[in-house]
Amino acid sequence: MGLLSRKATCNSHGQDSSYFLGWLEYEKNPYHHLHNPNGIIQMGLAENQLSFDLLETWLAKNPEAVGCKRDGQSIFRELALFQDYHGLPAFKKALVDFMAEIRGNKVSFDPNNIVLTAGATSANETLMFCLAEHCDAFLLPTPYYPGFDRDLKWRTGVEIVPIHCTSSNCFRITASATEEAYQQAQKKNLTVKGILITNPSNPLGTTMTRPELNLLINFITEKQIHLISDEIYSGTVFNSPSFISIIEALKDMNMEKNNRVHIVYSLSKDLGLPGFRVGAIYSNDPTVVSAAVKMSSFGLVSSQTQYLLSVMLSDKKFRNHYIVKNQNRLLKRQRKLVSGLEKSGIRCLESNAGLFCWVDMRHLLSSDTFEAEMELWERIIYDVKLNISPGSSCHCNEPGWFRVCFANMSEDTLELAMQRLKSFVGSIKKHNHQELEKLRKESHVGKWIFRLPFQSFNEQDQR
């Protein structure tokens, strides 16, 4: 009999995904402009480091919030003592006001329906425990965040069934693909308990359209299942079309109090505070809220963190200034990445949100296979020294797509990354041209069409 549990010894965590392996390679050889200029540049981490100065300026002007004081009096003892699982009322009120402002105040949130969690990871897992049994299934549109294989499945035993979306319609969700995924789950004798979406999408960097949201609402209503809308990137929408929250779509359909729809939120992306571990579940189902509050005892947000952020997010002037300024900076940085990639002959899916772009490198593959995708990914990590996330780690069913992050580094570092990539693509083009000339000479034939190890941009497939 083993001394450890199957959970401790199994390999179902997802840590062997290329998404996480890229992080490991980066950690062995991290880029630093002075100490390690030839190291790997981290472009696989969706962190927002563009607006720290706005936060730091506010903190400098509000030392009482940092020093655990209120009206000049210390509240250290109050914060140091054990707090109720429900969280500080002042923080929950400030958080729902912030969520409403991000959504243009078109909708409002009841602070009694929100549950605080230690980040969105904890929020999503808690909802799995609340809504599904071991071996039940949730449908997820592809491509999806690689961490969901850990967050949703590892401890809960819930299965993920993909809704396959394709580049033919810019990876939009369709009724046929959703129904097909539902039928596939049934063929596997899985009980489908719901659908989980990320809106804005990680990794696509796009917001969902109203027809997509309406489709999903109608689908879960027909099937009598749940819908989880992970909206942790809602404040990063930097271009049109504007963001439509699932709760806004429900309101427009006179279904605002639907208790089968749940929202996950976090301050990790919109405020750039992943280290603060602040997440939330919003639900109109009192049983879900009650159960989630009990489960939150395994991952509470510290009282000091709640107090600091309650003061910060209650500052309406700062809140508005930060949202606008941060979105403008994200737009500028995204355009810089897209422009740099275009100089190398690489295109992206058109995006309007998030901290990353969904990058099309299909023309650089040696063949239309996931093996070729991994070969290219390894060359980019070890030769170009950039860590980007291959589409296969996001369960994309088309080889050659990659998620590339742009907000977790300085502008100079991004420029260096684009220079490295341009040199790499240039070497491929040169190699392909030389091989083509060699083969033509050896064949003594006028015009042949060859499939080279890496296709030139003049002869690439137009896919």
Short mmCIF file of C-alpha atoms in Angstrom, two decimals:
data_model
loop_
_atom_site.label_atom_id
_atom_site.label_comp_id
_atom_site.label_asym_id
_atom_site.label_seq_id
_atom_site.Cartn_x
_atom_site.Cartn_y
_atom_site.Cartn_z
CA MET A 1 0.00 0.00 0.00
CA GLY A 2 1.44 3.37 -1.02
CA LEU A 3 2.15 5.96 1.62
CA LEU A 4 0.94 8.82 -0.62
CA SER A 5 -2.45 9.48 -2.17
CA ARG A 6 -3.15 9.03 -5.86
CA LYS A 7 -3.66 12.79 -6.05
CA ALA A 8 -0.13 13.40 -4.83
CA THR A 9 1.46 10.92 -7.21
CA CYS A 10 -0.68 11.27 -10.36
CA ASN A 11 0.34 13.32 -13.38
CA SER A 12 -2.97 15.06 -13.97
CA HIS A 13 -1.95 18.53 -12.77
CA GLY A 14 -1.07 19.68 -16.29
CA GLN A 15 2.41 20.82 -15.29
CA ASP A 16 3.88 18.88 -18.22
CA SER A 17 2.08 21.16 -20.70
CA SER A 18 4.35 23.11 -23.04
CA TYR A 19 2.72 26.22 -21.53
CA PHE A 20 4.35 25.49 -18.16
CA LEU A 21 7.51 23.95 -19.65
CA GLY A 22 8.21 27.25 -21.38
CA TRP A 23 8.14 28.96 -17.99
CA LEU A 24 10.65 26.44 -16.64
CA GLU A 25 13.05 27.13 -19.49
CA TYR A 26 12.71 30.86 -18.91
CA GLU A 27 13.45 30.47 -15.21
CA LYS A 28 16.68 28.66 -16.05
CA ASN A 29 17.88 31.51 -18.23
CA PRO A 30 15.86 34.72 -17.64
CA TYR A 31 16.64 37.78 -19.72
CA HIS A 32 18.01 40.86 -17.94
CA HIS A 33 19.14 43.90 -19.89
CA LEU A 34 22.33 44.18 -17.80
CA HIS A 35 23.03 40.84 -16.10
CA ASN A 36 21.85 38.42 -18.81
CA PRO A 37 21.21 40.23 -22.12
CA ASN A 38 21.23 36.95 -24.08
CA GLY A 39 18.68 35.25 -21.84
CA ILE A 40 15.14 34.16 -22.66
CA ILE A 41 12.55 36.93 -22.84
CA GLN A 42 9.31 35.99 -21.07
CA MET A 43 6.40 36.44 -23.49
CA GLY A 44 4.33 33.61 -22.07
CA LEU A 45 3.13 35.38 -18.92
CA ALA A 46 -0.06 37.47 -19.05
CA GLU A 47 0.83 40.15 -16.51
CA ASN A 48 -0.02 43.83 -16.75
CA GLN A 49 3.01 45.88 -15.73
CA LEU A 50 2.18 48.97 -17.78
CA SER A 51 0.40 51.01 -15.09
CA PHE A 52 2.31 50.37 -11.88
CA ASP A 53 3.25 54.05 -11.75
CA LEU A 54 -0.43 55.01 -11.43
CA LEU A 55 -0.84 52.66 -8.47
CA GLU A 56 2.40 53.79 -6.86
CA THR A 57 1.44 57.45 -7.19
CA TRP A 58 -1.89 56.76 -5.46
CA LEU A 59 -0.17 54.79 -2.68
CA ALA A 60 2.27 57.66 -2.07
CA LYS A 61 -0.65 60.07 -1.73
CA ASN A 62 -2.58 57.74 0.59
CA PRO A 63 -0.12 56.50 3.22
CA GLU A 64 -2.90 55.80 5.73
CA ALA A 65 -4.30 52.99 3.57
CA VAL A 66 -0.86 51.38 3.38
CA GLY A 67 -0.16 51.93 7.07
CA CYS A 68 -3.42 50.37 8.30
CA LYS A 69 -4.84 53.68 9.51
CA ARG A 70 -8.26 55.29 9.28
CA ASP A 71 -8.75 58.98 10.01
CA GLY A 72 -5.30 59.09 11.55
CA GLN A 73 -5.99 56.20 13.94
CA SER A 74 -4.38 52.77 13.71
CA ILE A 75 -6.71 49.91 12.81
CA PHE A 76 -3.91 47.34 12.85
CA ARG A 77 -5.46 45.29 15.64
CA GLU A 78 -8.83 45.29 13.91
CA LEU A 79 -7.29 43.97 10.68
CA ALA A 80 -4.97 41.54 12.43
CA LEU A 81 -7.78 39.64 14.11
CA PHE A 82 -9.73 36.86 12.38
CA GLN A 83 -12.24 38.14 9.84
CA ASP A 84 -15.60 36.75 8.77
CA TYR A 85 -15.50 34.55 5.64
CA HIS A 86 -17.87 36.96 3.92
CA GLY A 87 -15.14 39.60 3.63
CA LEU A 88 -15.02 43.28 4.57
CA PRO A 89 -18.29 44.98 3.51
CA ALA A 90 -16.43 48.13 2.45
CA PHE A 91 -14.22 46.16 0.08
CA LYS A 92 -17.08 44.17 -1.45
CA LYS A 93 -18.97 47.41 -2.08
CA ALA A 94 -15.91 49.05 -3.68
CA LEU A 95 -15.26 45.95 -5.80
CA VAL A 96 -18.77 45.72 -7.26
CA ASP A 97 -18.70 49.48 -8.00
CA PHE A 98 -15.40 48.98 -9.86
CA MET A 99 -16.89 46.06 -11.81
CA ALA A 100 -19.90 48.18 -12.76
CA GLU A 101 -17.72 51.09 -13.90
CA ILE A 102 -15.65 48.81 -16.13
CA ARG A 103 -18.93 47.77 -17.76
CA GLY A 104 -19.92 51.38 -18.37
CA ASN A 105 -22.38 51.31 -15.45
CA LYS A 106 -24.86 49.57 -17.75
CA VAL A 107 -25.32 46.95 -15.06
CA SER A 108 -25.01 46.83 -11.28
CA PHE A 109 -23.92 44.15 -8.85
CA ASP A 110 -25.30 43.26 -5.43
CA PRO A 111 -22.42 42.98 -2.90
CA ASN A 112 -24.41 40.28 -1.09
CA ASN A 113 -24.03 38.03 -4.14
CA ILE A 114 -20.25 38.22 -4.30
CA VAL A 115 -17.82 35.72 -2.77
CA LEU A 116 -14.17 36.65 -2.29
CA THR A 117 -11.53 34.08 -3.26
CA ALA A 118 -7.75 33.89 -3.47
CA GLY A 119 -7.62 34.78 -7.15
CA ALA A 120 -9.60 33.61 -10.18
CA THR A 121 -7.93 30.19 -10.01
CA SER A 122 -9.64 29.55 -6.68
CA ALA A 123 -12.91 31.06 -7.94
CA ASN A 124 -13.12 28.77 -10.95
CA GLU A 125 -12.27 25.67 -8.94
CA THR A 126 -14.78 26.59 -6.24
CA LEU A 127 -17.51 26.89 -8.86
CA MET A 128 -16.60 23.44 -10.18
CA PHE A 129 -17.05 22.02 -6.69
CA CYS A 130 -20.39 23.82 -6.36
CA LEU A 131 -21.84 22.92 -9.75
CA ALA A 132 -20.45 19.53 -10.72
CA GLU A 133 -19.67 16.06 -9.42
CA HIS A 134 -16.59 13.97 -10.11
CA CYS A 135 -16.63 12.93 -13.81
CA ASP A 136 -19.28 15.47 -14.79
CA ALA A 137 -18.31 17.69 -17.70
CA PHE A 138 -18.01 21.35 -18.66
CA LEU A 139 -17.84 22.51 -22.27
CA LEU A 140 -15.08 25.03 -23.11
CA PRO A 141 -14.60 26.83 -26.44
CA THR A 142 -11.14 26.34 -27.94
CA PRO A 143 -8.57 27.70 -27.80
CA TYR A 144 -8.69 28.15 -24.03
CA TYR A 145 -6.33 29.12 -21.20
CA PRO A 146 -3.98 26.15 -20.56
CA GLY A 147 -4.28 26.56 -16.79
CA PHE A 148 -7.91 25.44 -16.93
CA ASP A 149 -6.69 21.85 -17.23
CA ARG A 150 -5.35 22.35 -13.71
CA ASP A 151 -7.90 24.76 -12.25
CA LEU A 152 -11.04 22.94 -13.35
CA LYS A 153 -9.98 19.30 -13.41
CA TRP A 154 -7.10 18.41 -11.11
CA ARG A 155 -8.75 18.36 -7.68
CA THR A 156 -12.41 18.30 -8.73
CA GLY A 157 -12.31 15.37 -11.17
CA VAL A 158 -14.45 17.36 -13.62
CA GLU A 159 -13.90 16.63 -17.32
CA ILE A 160 -13.42 19.27 -20.02
CA VAL A 161 -15.06 18.71 -23.42
CA PRO A 162 -13.89 21.17 -26.10
CA ILE A 163 -16.18 23.25 -28.29
CA HIS A 164 -13.96 23.37 -31.37
CA CYS A 165 -13.72 26.85 -32.87
CA THR A 166 -11.71 27.53 -36.03
CA SER A 167 -9.86 30.33 -37.80
CA SER A 168 -12.39 30.21 -40.66
CA ASN A 169 -14.66 32.52 -38.63
CA CYS A 170 -11.99 34.03 -36.34
CA PHE A 171 -12.62 31.36 -33.67
CA ARG A 172 -16.19 32.51 -32.97
CA ILE A 173 -18.56 30.17 -31.15
CA THR A 174 -21.24 28.58 -33.33
CA ALA A 175 -24.45 26.73 -32.48
CA SER A 176 -23.34 23.67 -34.44
CA ALA A 177 -19.98 23.41 -32.66
CA THR A 178 -21.64 23.84 -29.26
CA GLU A 179 -24.25 21.16 -29.96
CA GLU A 180 -21.56 18.83 -31.34
CA ALA A 181 -19.52 19.16 -28.13
CA TYR A 182 -22.63 18.46 -26.06
CA GLN A 183 -23.34 15.32 -28.09
CA GLN A 184 -19.72 14.17 -27.81
CA ALA A 185 -19.94 14.43 -24.03
CA GLN A 186 -23.11 12.36 -24.01
CA LYS A 187 -21.48 9.69 -26.17
CA LYS A 188 -18.80 9.45 -23.47
CA ASN A 189 -21.53 9.04 -20.85
CA LEU A 190 -20.60 12.37 -19.28
CA THR A 191 -23.22 14.57 -17.67
CA VAL A 192 -22.75 18.10 -18.98
CA LYS A 193 -23.22 20.54 -16.11
CA GLY A 194 -22.33 23.73 -17.93
CA ILE A 195 -20.24 25.86 -20.28
CA LEU A 196 -17.31 28.03 -19.22
CA ILE A 197 -16.16 30.94 -21.36
CA THR A 198 -13.52 33.63 -20.99
CA ASN A 199 -14.76 37.04 -22.09
CA PRO A 200 -12.58 38.77 -23.16
CA SER A 201 -10.95 35.63 -24.47
CA ASN A 202 -7.70 34.22 -23.23
CA PRO A 203 -5.80 33.50 -25.51
CA LEU A 204 -7.55 35.25 -28.44
CA GLY A 205 -7.63 38.77 -26.99
CA THR A 206 -11.14 39.33 -28.39
CA THR A 207 -14.49 40.20 -26.83
CA MET A 208 -17.50 38.03 -27.45
CA THR A 209 -20.26 39.32 -29.71
CA ARG A 210 -23.85 39.76 -28.62
CA PRO A 211 -25.03 36.96 -30.97
CA GLU A 212 -22.52 34.60 -29.32
CA LEU A 213 -23.68 35.53 -25.84
CA ASN A 214 -27.33 35.17 -26.81
CA LEU A 215 -26.56 31.80 -28.40
CA LEU A 216 -24.98 30.58 -25.17
CA ILE A 217 -27.79 31.88 -22.97
CA ASN A 218 -30.38 30.17 -25.15
CA PHE A 219 -28.32 26.96 -25.22
CA ILE A 220 -27.95 26.66 -21.44
CA THR A 221 -31.62 27.52 -21.01
CA GLU A 222 -32.63 24.75 -23.41
CA LYS A 223 -30.29 22.19 -21.84
CA GLN A 224 -30.92 23.36 -18.25
CA ILE A 225 -27.20 23.69 -17.49
CA HIS A 226 -24.93 26.41 -16.06
CA LEU A 227 -22.84 29.11 -17.71
CA ILE A 228 -19.67 30.50 -16.12
CA SER A 229 -18.34 33.71 -17.63
CA ASP A 230 -14.73 34.34 -16.63
CA GLU A 231 -14.41 38.12 -17.08
CA ILE A 232 -11.03 38.79 -15.49
CA TYR A 233 -9.86 40.75 -18.57
CA SER A 234 -12.97 42.97 -18.74
CA GLY A 235 -11.02 46.10 -17.83
CA THR A 236 -8.37 45.53 -20.50
CA VAL A 237 -10.65 46.25 -23.49
CA PHE A 238 -8.67 48.92 -25.34
CA ASN A 239 -10.47 49.12 -28.67
CA SER A 240 -13.86 48.62 -30.27
CA PRO A 241 -16.09 46.71 -30.18
CA SER A 242 -16.89 47.46 -26.56
CA PHE A 243 -17.13 44.77 -23.91
CA ILE A 244 -20.51 43.14 -23.28
CA SER A 245 -20.71 41.33 -19.96
CA ILE A 246 -22.87 38.24 -19.73
CA ILE A 247 -24.96 40.05 -17.11
CA GLU A 248 -25.64 42.86 -19.62
CA ALA A 249 -26.74 40.31 -22.21
CA LEU A 250 -29.04 38.73 -19.62
CA LYS A 251 -30.49 42.10 -18.72
CA ASP A 252 -31.30 42.83 -22.36
CA MET A 253 -33.13 39.48 -22.53
CA ASN A 254 -35.03 40.22 -19.27
CA MET A 255 -33.14 37.38 -17.57
CA GLU A 256 -30.93 39.43 -15.26
CA LYS A 257 -31.65 37.29 -12.18
CA ASN A 258 -30.83 33.99 -13.90
CA ASN A 259 -29.39 31.73 -11.19
CA ARG A 260 -27.64 29.43 -13.67
CA VAL A 261 -25.20 32.11 -14.83
CA HIS A 262 -22.14 32.92 -12.73
CA ILE A 263 -19.30 35.41 -13.17
CA VAL A 264 -15.65 35.05 -12.18
CA TYR A 265 -13.64 38.22 -11.63
CA SER A 266 -10.18 39.17 -10.36
CA LEU A 267 -7.90 42.17 -9.91
CA SER A 268 -4.90 40.30 -11.29
CA LYS A 269 -5.24 41.62 -14.86
CA ASP A 270 -7.27 44.83 -14.70
CA LEU A 271 -5.23 46.30 -11.81
CA GLY A 272 -2.09 44.24 -12.46
CA LEU A 273 -2.10 42.74 -8.95
CA PRO A 274 -1.73 38.94 -9.33
CA GLY A 275 0.40 38.80 -6.19
CA PHE A 276 -2.43 40.23 -4.08
CA ARG A 277 -4.54 37.13 -4.85
CA VAL A 278 -7.92 38.85 -5.11
CA GLY A 279 -10.65 37.00 -6.97
CA ALA A 280 -14.41 36.81 -6.79
CA ILE A 281 -17.47 34.79 -7.73
CA TYR A 282 -20.72 36.57 -8.54
CA SER A 283 -23.92 34.52 -8.56
CA ASN A 284 -27.64 35.06 -8.13
CA ASP A 285 -28.04 31.56 -6.72
CA PRO A 286 -28.09 31.84 -2.90
CA THR A 287 -27.15 28.17 -2.49
CA VAL A 288 -24.06 28.61 -4.67
CA VAL A 289 -23.11 31.78 -2.78
CA SER A 290 -23.54 30.07 0.58
CA ALA A 291 -21.52 27.01 -0.43
CA ALA A 292 -18.78 29.12 -2.04
CA VAL A 293 -18.46 31.27 1.10
CA LYS A 294 -17.87 28.11 3.16
CA MET A 295 -15.29 26.87 0.66
CA SER A 296 -13.55 30.24 0.63
CA SER A 297 -12.10 29.45 4.04
CA PHE A 298 -9.44 27.46 2.17
CA GLY A 299 -8.31 30.56 0.28
CA LEU A 300 -9.20 33.84 1.96
CA VAL A 301 -8.05 37.31 0.93
CA SER A 302 -6.10 38.92 3.76
CA SER A 303 -7.84 41.68 5.72
CA GLN A 304 -4.95 44.07 5.11
CA THR A 305 -5.27 43.57 1.34
CA GLN A 306 -9.04 44.07 1.48
CA TYR A 307 -8.70 47.28 3.47
CA LEU A 308 -6.04 48.77 1.20
CA LEU A 309 -8.03 48.00 -1.95
CA SER A 310 -11.32 49.17 -0.43
CA VAL A 311 -9.81 52.62 0.03
CA MET A 312 -8.20 52.61 -3.42
CA LEU A 313 -11.28 51.44 -5.33
CA SER A 314 -13.56 53.80 -3.39
CA ASP A 315 -11.59 56.72 -4.86
CA LYS A 316 -13.81 57.38 -7.89
CA LYS A 317 -11.48 59.94 -9.42
CA PHE A 318 -8.53 57.56 -9.29
CA ARG A 319 -10.67 54.66 -10.48
CA ASN A 320 -11.83 56.46 -13.61
CA HIS A 321 -8.37 57.85 -14.37
CA TYR A 322 -6.76 54.45 -14.01
CA ILE A 323 -9.24 52.63 -16.26
CA VAL A 324 -8.87 55.12 -19.12
CA LYS A 325 -5.09 55.51 -18.83
CA ASN A 326 -4.45 51.78 -18.55
CA GLN A 327 -6.57 50.97 -21.60
CA ASN A 328 -4.76 53.62 -23.67
CA ARG A 329 -1.41 52.16 -22.69
CA LEU A 330 -2.54 48.65 -23.57
CA LEU A 331 -3.68 49.84 -27.01
CA LYS A 332 -0.33 51.50 -27.67
CA ARG A 333 1.62 48.44 -26.57
CA GLN A 334 -0.55 46.01 -28.55
CA ARG A 335 -0.02 48.10 -31.69
CA LYS A 336 3.71 47.99 -31.11
CA LEU A 337 3.67 44.19 -30.96
CA VAL A 338 1.47 43.87 -34.05
CA SER A 339 3.68 46.30 -35.96
CA GLY A 340 6.84 44.45 -34.94
CA LEU A 341 5.39 41.12 -36.02
CA GLU A 342 4.27 42.55 -39.37
CA LYS A 343 7.85 43.62 -40.08
CA SER A 344 8.73 39.93 -39.86
CA GLY A 345 5.84 38.96 -42.14
CA ILE A 346 3.77 37.59 -39.27
CA ARG A 347 0.11 38.39 -38.74
CA CYS A 348 -2.19 38.24 -35.73
CA LEU A 349 -5.86 37.65 -35.18
CA GLU A 350 -7.44 41.11 -34.91
CA SER A 351 -7.88 41.77 -31.20
CA ASN A 352 -9.29 44.47 -28.94
CA ALA A 353 -8.57 43.28 -25.39
CA GLY A 354 -6.26 41.32 -23.13
CA LEU A 355 -2.53 41.33 -22.54
CA PHE A 356 -1.56 39.19 -25.54
CA CYS A 357 -2.10 38.55 -29.23
CA TRP A 358 -3.06 35.31 -30.99
CA VAL A 359 -0.27 35.03 -33.55
CA ASP A 360 -0.42 33.12 -36.84
CA MET A 361 2.85 31.33 -37.61
CA ARG A 362 1.37 28.57 -39.75
CA HIS A 363 3.53 29.60 -42.71
CA LEU A 364 6.67 28.88 -40.65
CA LEU A 365 5.77 25.22 -40.02
CA SER A 366 7.62 22.45 -41.86
CA SER A 367 4.31 20.60 -42.15
CA ASP A 368 0.72 21.11 -41.11
CA THR A 369 1.12 19.08 -37.91
CA PHE A 370 1.38 19.64 -34.18
CA GLU A 371 4.81 17.95 -34.28
CA ALA A 372 5.96 20.75 -36.58
CA GLU A 373 4.44 23.30 -34.21
CA MET A 374 6.48 21.89 -31.33
CA GLU A 375 9.63 21.92 -33.47
CA LEU A 376 9.09 25.61 -34.24
CA TRP A 377 8.28 26.37 -30.59
CA GLU A 378 11.53 24.71 -29.45
CA ARG A 379 13.56 26.72 -31.97
CA ILE A 380 11.93 29.95 -30.76
CA ILE A 381 12.70 29.13 -27.12
CA TYR A 382 16.24 27.76 -27.51
CA ASP A 383 17.52 29.66 -30.57
CA VAL A 384 15.55 32.91 -30.60
CA LYS A 385 15.24 32.86 -26.81
CA LEU A 386 11.62 33.94 -26.58
CA ASN A 387 9.09 32.07 -24.47
CA ILE A 388 5.72 32.09 -26.23
CA SER A 389 2.84 29.66 -25.77
CA PRO A 390 2.05 27.18 -28.58
CA GLY A 391 -1.55 26.86 -29.65
CA SER A 392 -1.60 23.16 -28.86
CA SER A 393 -1.18 24.01 -25.16
CA CYS A 394 -4.42 26.01 -25.53
CA HIS A 395 -6.09 23.02 -27.23
CA CYS A 396 -6.32 24.81 -30.56
CA ASN A 397 -7.09 22.23 -33.24
CA GLU A 398 -5.10 24.06 -35.93
CA PRO A 399 -1.27 23.84 -35.75
CA GLY A 400 0.77 27.02 -35.99
CA TRP A 401 -0.97 29.51 -33.70
CA PHE A 402 0.84 31.00 -30.67
CA ARG A 403 -0.11 33.28 -27.79
CA VAL A 404 2.36 36.15 -27.38
CA CYS A 405 2.14 38.49 -24.36
CA PHE A 406 3.11 42.16 -24.57
CA ALA A 407 2.31 43.86 -21.23
CA ASN A 408 4.76 42.16 -18.85
CA MET A 409 7.95 43.83 -20.09
CA SER A 410 9.43 47.21 -20.90
CA GLU A 411 9.10 48.77 -24.33
CA ASP A 412 12.82 48.28 -24.93
CA THR A 413 12.54 44.58 -24.13
CA LEU A 414 9.63 44.21 -26.55
CA GLU A 415 11.68 45.91 -29.27
CA LEU A 416 14.55 43.49 -28.63
CA ALA A 417 12.15 40.54 -28.84
CA MET A 418 10.88 41.76 -32.21
CA GLN A 419 14.46 42.21 -33.46
CA ARG A 420 15.31 38.64 -32.46
CA LEU A 421 12.22 37.29 -34.18
CA LYS A 422 12.88 39.29 -37.34
CA SER A 423 16.42 37.92 -37.54
CA PHE A 424 15.11 34.39 -37.07
CA VAL A 425 12.50 34.71 -39.82
CA GLY A 426 15.14 36.32 -42.07
CA SER A 427 17.44 33.34 -41.58
CA ILE A 428 14.57 30.99 -42.50
CA LYS A 429 13.87 32.92 -45.70
CA LYS A 430 17.54 32.91 -46.63
CA HIS A 431 17.84 29.18 -45.94
CA ASN A 432 14.73 28.42 -47.96
CA HIS A 433 15.94 30.49 -50.90
CA GLN A 434 19.31 28.73 -50.90
CA GLU A 435 17.67 25.30 -50.71
CA LEU A 436 15.28 26.18 -53.51
CA GLU A 437 18.11 27.31 -55.79
CA LYS A 438 20.08 24.16 -54.96
CA LEU A 439 17.15 21.88 -55.75
CA ARG A 440 16.41 23.69 -58.99
CA LYS A 441 19.98 23.33 -60.16
CA GLU A 442 20.08 19.66 -59.25
CA SER A 443 16.78 18.91 -60.97
CA HIS A 444 17.59 20.71 -64.25
CA VAL A 445 13.88 21.41 -64.49
CA GLY A 446 12.38 24.81 -65.22
CA LYS A 447 9.76 25.18 -62.52
CA TRP A 448 9.19 22.90 -59.57
CA ILE A 449 7.19 23.53 -56.44
CA PHE A 450 8.89 22.29 -53.30
CA ARG A 451 7.68 21.91 -49.71
CA LEU A 452 10.73 23.17 -47.86
CA PRO A 453 11.52 22.68 -44.16
CA PHE A 454 10.29 26.21 -43.53
CA GLN A 455 8.29 27.88 -46.29
CA SER A 456 9.33 31.24 -47.68
CA PHE A 457 6.89 34.08 -47.28
CA ASN A 458 6.54 34.45 -51.07
CA GLU A 459 5.41 30.85 -51.43
CA GLN A 460 3.46 30.33 -48.23
CA ASP A 461 0.04 28.73 -48.04
CA GLN A 462 -2.66 31.34 -47.86
CA ARG A 463 -4.59 29.77 -45.01
#
